[in-house]
Amino acid sequence: MKTEKKLSPHDKAGDIGFYFYRVTNATSFPPAIDVLCADGNWDFSINTSTQTLIRTTPNVNGEDEMSFYRNINGITYACYTPVYNENSAWGDAEDAFDQVFNNVFSPASNPRNTSSLQFSIEVIGTDQITFYFDGDGNGDEFAGSPSKPQNLHLTYSNPYHPSLAWDLNTEPDISSYKIYRSYDNSSFYLAGVVSHPTNTFIDYEISYTKPIWEKSVKYYVVAVDNTNLTSVPSNQVETAGIMQDPLPKLIANNYFNEHSKKYNFSLYKNYPNPFNPTTKNQIYIT
C-alpha cells in the first residue's frame, strides 16, 4: 500500500488530503489497484426510470464511489465530480482522508473491514500520517483514534422528541459516544453521552409539540475509546423542534424549596377594614 497527498486541482479526484492505494493484484502489469474512498463502502441503487444513482447505506461489503461504474442501456451510472459535493446522497467520487472528514483507515472502519489487515492509518496533520501495527494479536492496530461513526440518522421512533441512531463502531476499545447539538443555528455543544454498545439517543430537551415555534436542530456523534481519544464527527442530521423550558422540573416535595430560593411571598391583611362590604388583599412578590 502507498499513500499520496493530492493537492493539484487538475487531479481526477480533485479533493485535498491522503489517498490510500491498495494493490489487489501485484502479478498483473500494471498492478491492479483499488483507491480507497474516505467516505466508505456503500450500497447503491439505480433508478433507470429517472436515470439516477443513489447511495443508500454504508456497507463494508459494498462498493465505494471511486470505482463504482455501471452502463445500463447506454446510460452511464457513476459518481463524478464536480457534480456532487462531499457527503452527497448521490456520491461524489472524491473523498480523501483528512483530519476533518475522515482521518482513520483501520480493519474496523469503512471502507474496508478485512481480518487480514493488521494495521491502521491515522491522518494527524496536513502532511503527516501515523501507522499502528499489531504483531502479537493484542489489538495494537487500534491504538490511534476511533474511526468515524457511520450512518447517523433520525429514526422518528419517539413522536415527541428527536431520536437518533447510528452504526456501532467495531473497534474493541470503544467506550462511549458523545452526541452534539446545534439549536437555532448556534454553535454545537454536548447534548448527551451514551455508553457503548448503545447506538441510539432520544433528545428529551427538544420537543416536536409546538411547530409554530420550532427552530433548526442539528446533531452529530463522535466515538470515544477507553483512552479518551475521540473520532472525527459523524455526518450531520437536521430536524426542527423547540427547546424545552430550561427551568428544573419540579416535583411536589421540592416545589416550595426551589421557588423560595427565587421569590419571597408576602400576604398582607385585608383593608381598609375586614368588616366592610368590600375589601382588598395585597400580595407582594419580591
PDB file of N, CA and C in Angstrom, residues 15-53:
ATOM      1  N   ASP A  15     -10.033  16.167  -4.614  1.00  0.00           N
ATOM      2  CA  ASP A  15     -10.073  16.501  -3.203  1.00  0.00           C
ATOM      3  C   ASP A  15      -8.658  16.772  -2.693  1.00  0.00           C
ATOM      4  N   ILE A  16      -8.549  17.333  -1.496  1.00  0.00           N
ATOM      5  CA  ILE A  16      -7.258  17.603  -0.873  1.00  0.00           C
ATOM      6  C   ILE A  16      -7.141  16.736   0.371  1.00  0.00           C
ATOM      7  N   GLY A  17      -6.109  15.928   0.423  1.00  0.00           N
ATOM      8  CA  GLY A  17      -5.917  15.021   1.543  1.00  0.00           C
ATOM      9  C   GLY A  17      -5.091  13.831   1.116  1.00  0.00           C
ATOM     10  N   PHE A  18      -5.251  12.710   1.812  1.00  0.00           N
ATOM     11  CA  PHE A  18      -4.494  11.497   1.522  1.00  0.00           C
ATOM     12  C   PHE A  18      -5.382  10.460   0.846  1.00  0.00           C
ATOM     13  N   TYR A  19      -4.836   9.875  -0.226  1.00  0.00           N
ATOM     14  CA  TYR A  19      -5.479   8.724  -0.849  1.00  0.00           C
ATOM     15  C   TYR A  19      -4.622   7.497  -0.579  1.00  0.00           C
ATOM     16  N   PHE A  20      -5.264   6.407  -0.229  1.00  0.00           N
ATOM     17  CA  PHE A  20      -4.579   5.148   0.016  1.00  0.00           C
ATOM     18  C   PHE A  20      -4.902   4.204  -1.128  1.00  0.00           C
ATOM     19  N   TYR A  21      -3.826   3.739  -1.783  1.00  0.00           N
ATOM     20  CA  TYR A  21      -3.971   2.844  -2.932  1.00  0.00           C
ATOM     21  C   TYR A  21      -3.689   1.422  -2.474  1.00  0.00           C
ATOM     22  N   ARG A  22      -4.649   0.559  -2.622  1.00  0.00           N
ATOM     23  CA  ARG A  22      -4.483  -0.836  -2.218  1.00  0.00           C
ATOM     24  C   ARG A  22      -4.205  -1.688  -3.457  1.00  0.00           C
ATOM     25  N   VAL A  23      -3.108  -2.434  -3.425  1.00  0.00           N
ATOM     26  CA  VAL A  23      -2.771  -3.314  -4.547  1.00  0.00           C
ATOM     27  C   VAL A  23      -3.576  -4.599  -4.410  1.00  0.00           C
ATOM     28  N   THR A  24      -4.438  -4.858  -5.364  1.00  0.00           N
ATOM     29  CA  THR A  24      -5.285  -6.049  -5.319  1.00  0.00           C
ATOM     30  C   THR A  24      -4.724  -7.200  -6.141  1.00  0.00           C
ATOM     31  N   ASN A  25      -3.836  -6.890  -7.079  1.00  0.00           N
ATOM     32  CA  ASN A  25      -3.210  -7.943  -7.879  1.00  0.00           C
ATOM     33  C   ASN A  25      -1.833  -7.455  -8.313  1.00  0.00           C
ATOM     34  N   ALA A  26      -0.794  -7.936  -7.613  1.00  0.00           N
ATOM     35  CA  ALA A  26       0.569  -7.493  -7.903  1.00  0.00           C
ATOM     36  C   ALA A  26       1.192  -8.227  -9.075  1.00  0.00           C
ATOM     37  N   THR A  27       0.563  -9.311  -9.556  1.00  0.00           N
ATOM     38  CA  THR A  27       1.156 -10.103 -10.641  1.00  0.00           C
ATOM     39  C   THR A  27       0.808  -9.552 -12.014  1.00  0.00           C
ATOM     40  N   SER A  28      -0.230  -8.730 -12.076  1.00  0.00           N
ATOM     41  CA  SER A  28      -0.615  -8.168 -13.369  1.00  0.00           C
ATOM     42  C   SER A  28       0.281  -6.976 -13.705  1.00  0.00           C
ATOM     43  N   PHE A  29       0.249  -6.562 -14.963  1.00  0.00           N
ATOM     44  CA  PHE A  29       1.029  -5.391 -15.363  1.00  0.00           C
ATOM     45  C   PHE A  29       0.147  -4.470 -16.208  1.00  0.00           C
ATOM     46  N   PRO A  30      -0.076  -3.246 -15.750  1.00  0.00           N
ATOM     47  CA  PRO A  30       0.380  -2.725 -14.441  1.00  0.00           C
ATOM     48  C   PRO A  30      -0.392  -3.384 -13.303  1.00  0.00           C
ATOM     49  N   PRO A  31       0.106  -3.301 -12.080  1.00  0.00           N
ATOM     50  CA  PRO A  31      -0.598  -3.928 -10.950  1.00  0.00           C
ATOM     51  C   PRO A  31      -2.008  -3.351 -10.794  1.00  0.00           C
ATOM     52  N   ALA A  32      -2.925  -4.203 -10.437  1.00  0.00           N
ATOM     53  CA  ALA A  32      -4.302  -3.753 -10.201  1.00  0.00           C
ATOM     54  C   ALA A  32      -4.384  -3.096  -8.831  1.00  0.00           C
ATOM     55  N   ILE A  33      -4.981  -1.918  -8.787  1.00  0.00           N
ATOM     56  CA  ILE A  33      -5.089  -1.187  -7.521  1.00  0.00           C
ATOM     57  C   ILE A  33      -6.528  -0.775  -7.267  1.00  0.00           C
ATOM     58  N   ASP A  34      -6.817  -0.507  -6.010  1.00  0.00           N
ATOM     59  CA  ASP A  34      -8.125  -0.010  -5.596  1.00  0.00           C
ATOM     60  C   ASP A  34      -7.886   1.250  -4.777  1.00  0.00           C
ATOM     61  N   VAL A  35      -8.414   2.378  -5.213  1.00  0.00           N
ATOM     62  CA  VAL A  35      -8.269   3.628  -4.477  1.00  0.00           C
ATOM     63  C   VAL A  35      -9.358   3.666  -3.410  1.00  0.00           C
ATOM     64  N   LEU A  36      -8.930   3.728  -2.159  1.00  0.00           N
ATOM     65  CA  LEU A  36      -9.886   3.654  -1.064  1.00  0.00           C
ATOM     66  C   LEU A  36     -10.511   5.015  -0.807  1.00  0.00           C
ATOM     67  N   CYS A  37     -11.804   5.034  -0.704  1.00  0.00           N
ATOM     68  CA  CYS A  37     -12.550   6.269  -0.531  1.00  0.00           C
ATOM     69  C   CYS A  37     -12.827   6.514   0.949  1.00  0.00           C
ATOM     70  N   ALA A  38     -12.527   7.724   1.425  1.00  0.00           N
ATOM     71  CA  ALA A  38     -12.723   8.039   2.845  1.00  0.00           C
ATOM     72  C   ALA A  38     -14.189   8.038   3.248  1.00  0.00           C
ATOM     73  N   ASP A  39     -15.069   8.047   2.276  1.00  0.00           N
ATOM     74  CA  ASP A  39     -16.499   8.021   2.583  1.00  0.00           C
ATOM     75  C   ASP A  39     -16.999   6.612   2.865  1.00  0.00           C
ATOM     76  N   GLY A  40     -16.154   5.608   2.653  1.00  0.00           N
ATOM     77  CA  GLY A  40     -16.546   4.243   2.964  1.00  0.00           C
ATOM     78  C   GLY A  40     -17.199   3.526   1.804  1.00  0.00           C
ATOM     79  N   ASN A  41     -17.507   2.269   2.044  1.00  0.00           N
ATOM     80  CA  ASN A  41     -18.227   1.458   1.065  1.00  0.00           C
ATOM     81  C   ASN A  41     -19.725   1.579   1.300  1.00  0.00           C
ATOM     82  N   TRP A  42     -20.465   1.569   0.224  1.00  0.00           N
ATOM     83  CA  TRP A  42     -21.906   1.782   0.304  1.00  0.00           C
ATOM     84  C   TRP A  42     -22.657   0.798  -0.574  1.00  0.00           C
ATOM     85  N   ASP A  43     -23.932   0.663  -0.282  1.00  0.00           N
ATOM     86  CA  ASP A  43     -24.853   0.052  -1.233  1.00  0.00           C
ATOM     87  C   ASP A  43     -25.405   1.164  -2.114  1.00  0.00           C
ATOM     88  N   PHE A  44     -25.518   0.890  -3.400  1.00  0.00           N
ATOM     89  CA  PHE A  44     -26.055   1.853  -4.343  1.00  0.00           C
ATOM     90  C   PHE A  44     -27.298   1.266  -4.997  1.00  0.00           C
ATOM     91  N   SER A  45     -28.241   2.112  -5.302  1.00  0.00           N
ATOM     92  CA  SER A  45     -29.401   1.687  -6.088  1.00  0.00           C
ATOM     93  C   SER A  45     -29.488   2.539  -7.340  1.00  0.00           C
ATOM     94  N   ILE A  46     -29.932   1.936  -8.417  1.00  0.00           N
ATOM     95  CA  ILE A  46     -30.058   2.615  -9.696  1.00  0.00           C
ATOM     96  C   ILE A  46     -31.526   2.653 -10.081  1.00  0.00           C
ATOM     97  N   ASN A  47     -32.013   3.854 -10.359  1.00  0.00           N
ATOM     98  CA  ASN A  47     -33.381   4.027 -10.834  1.00  0.00           C
ATOM     99  C   ASN A  47     -33.310   4.342 -12.325  1.00  0.00           C
ATOM    100  N   THR A  48     -33.609   3.341 -13.133  1.00  0.00           N
ATOM    101  CA  THR A  48     -33.494   3.529 -14.583  1.00  0.00           C
ATOM    102  C   THR A  48     -34.611   4.415 -15.126  1.00  0.00           C
ATOM    103  N   SER A  49     -35.718   4.545 -14.391  1.00  0.00           N
ATOM    104  CA  SER A  49     -36.807   5.410 -14.857  1.00  0.00           C
ATOM    105  C   SER A  49     -36.395   6.874 -14.790  1.00  0.00           C
ATOM    106  N   THR A  50     -35.761   7.250 -13.680  1.00  0.00           N
ATOM    107  CA  THR A  50     -35.305   8.637 -13.526  1.00  0.00           C
ATOM    108  C   THR A  50     -33.838   8.808 -13.885  1.00  0.00           C
ATOM    109  N   GLN A  51     -33.176   7.700 -14.221  1.00  0.00           N
ATOM    110  CA  GLN A  51     -31.758   7.691 -14.588  1.00  0.00           C
ATOM    111  C   GLN A  51     -30.897   8.320 -13.494  1.00  0.00           C
ATOM    112  N   THR A  52     -31.109   7.852 -12.266  1.00  0.00           N
ATOM    113  CA  THR A  52     -30.350   8.367 -11.127  1.00  0.00           C
ATOM    114  C   THR A  52     -29.673   7.220 -10.386  1.00  0.00           C
ATOM    115  N   LEU A  53     -28.508   7.537  -9.863  1.00  0.00           N
ATOM    116  CA  LEU A  53     -27.754   6.633  -8.999  1.00  0.00           C
ATOM    117  C   LEU A  53     -27.837   7.180  -7.581  1.00  0.00           C
TER     118      LEU A  53
END
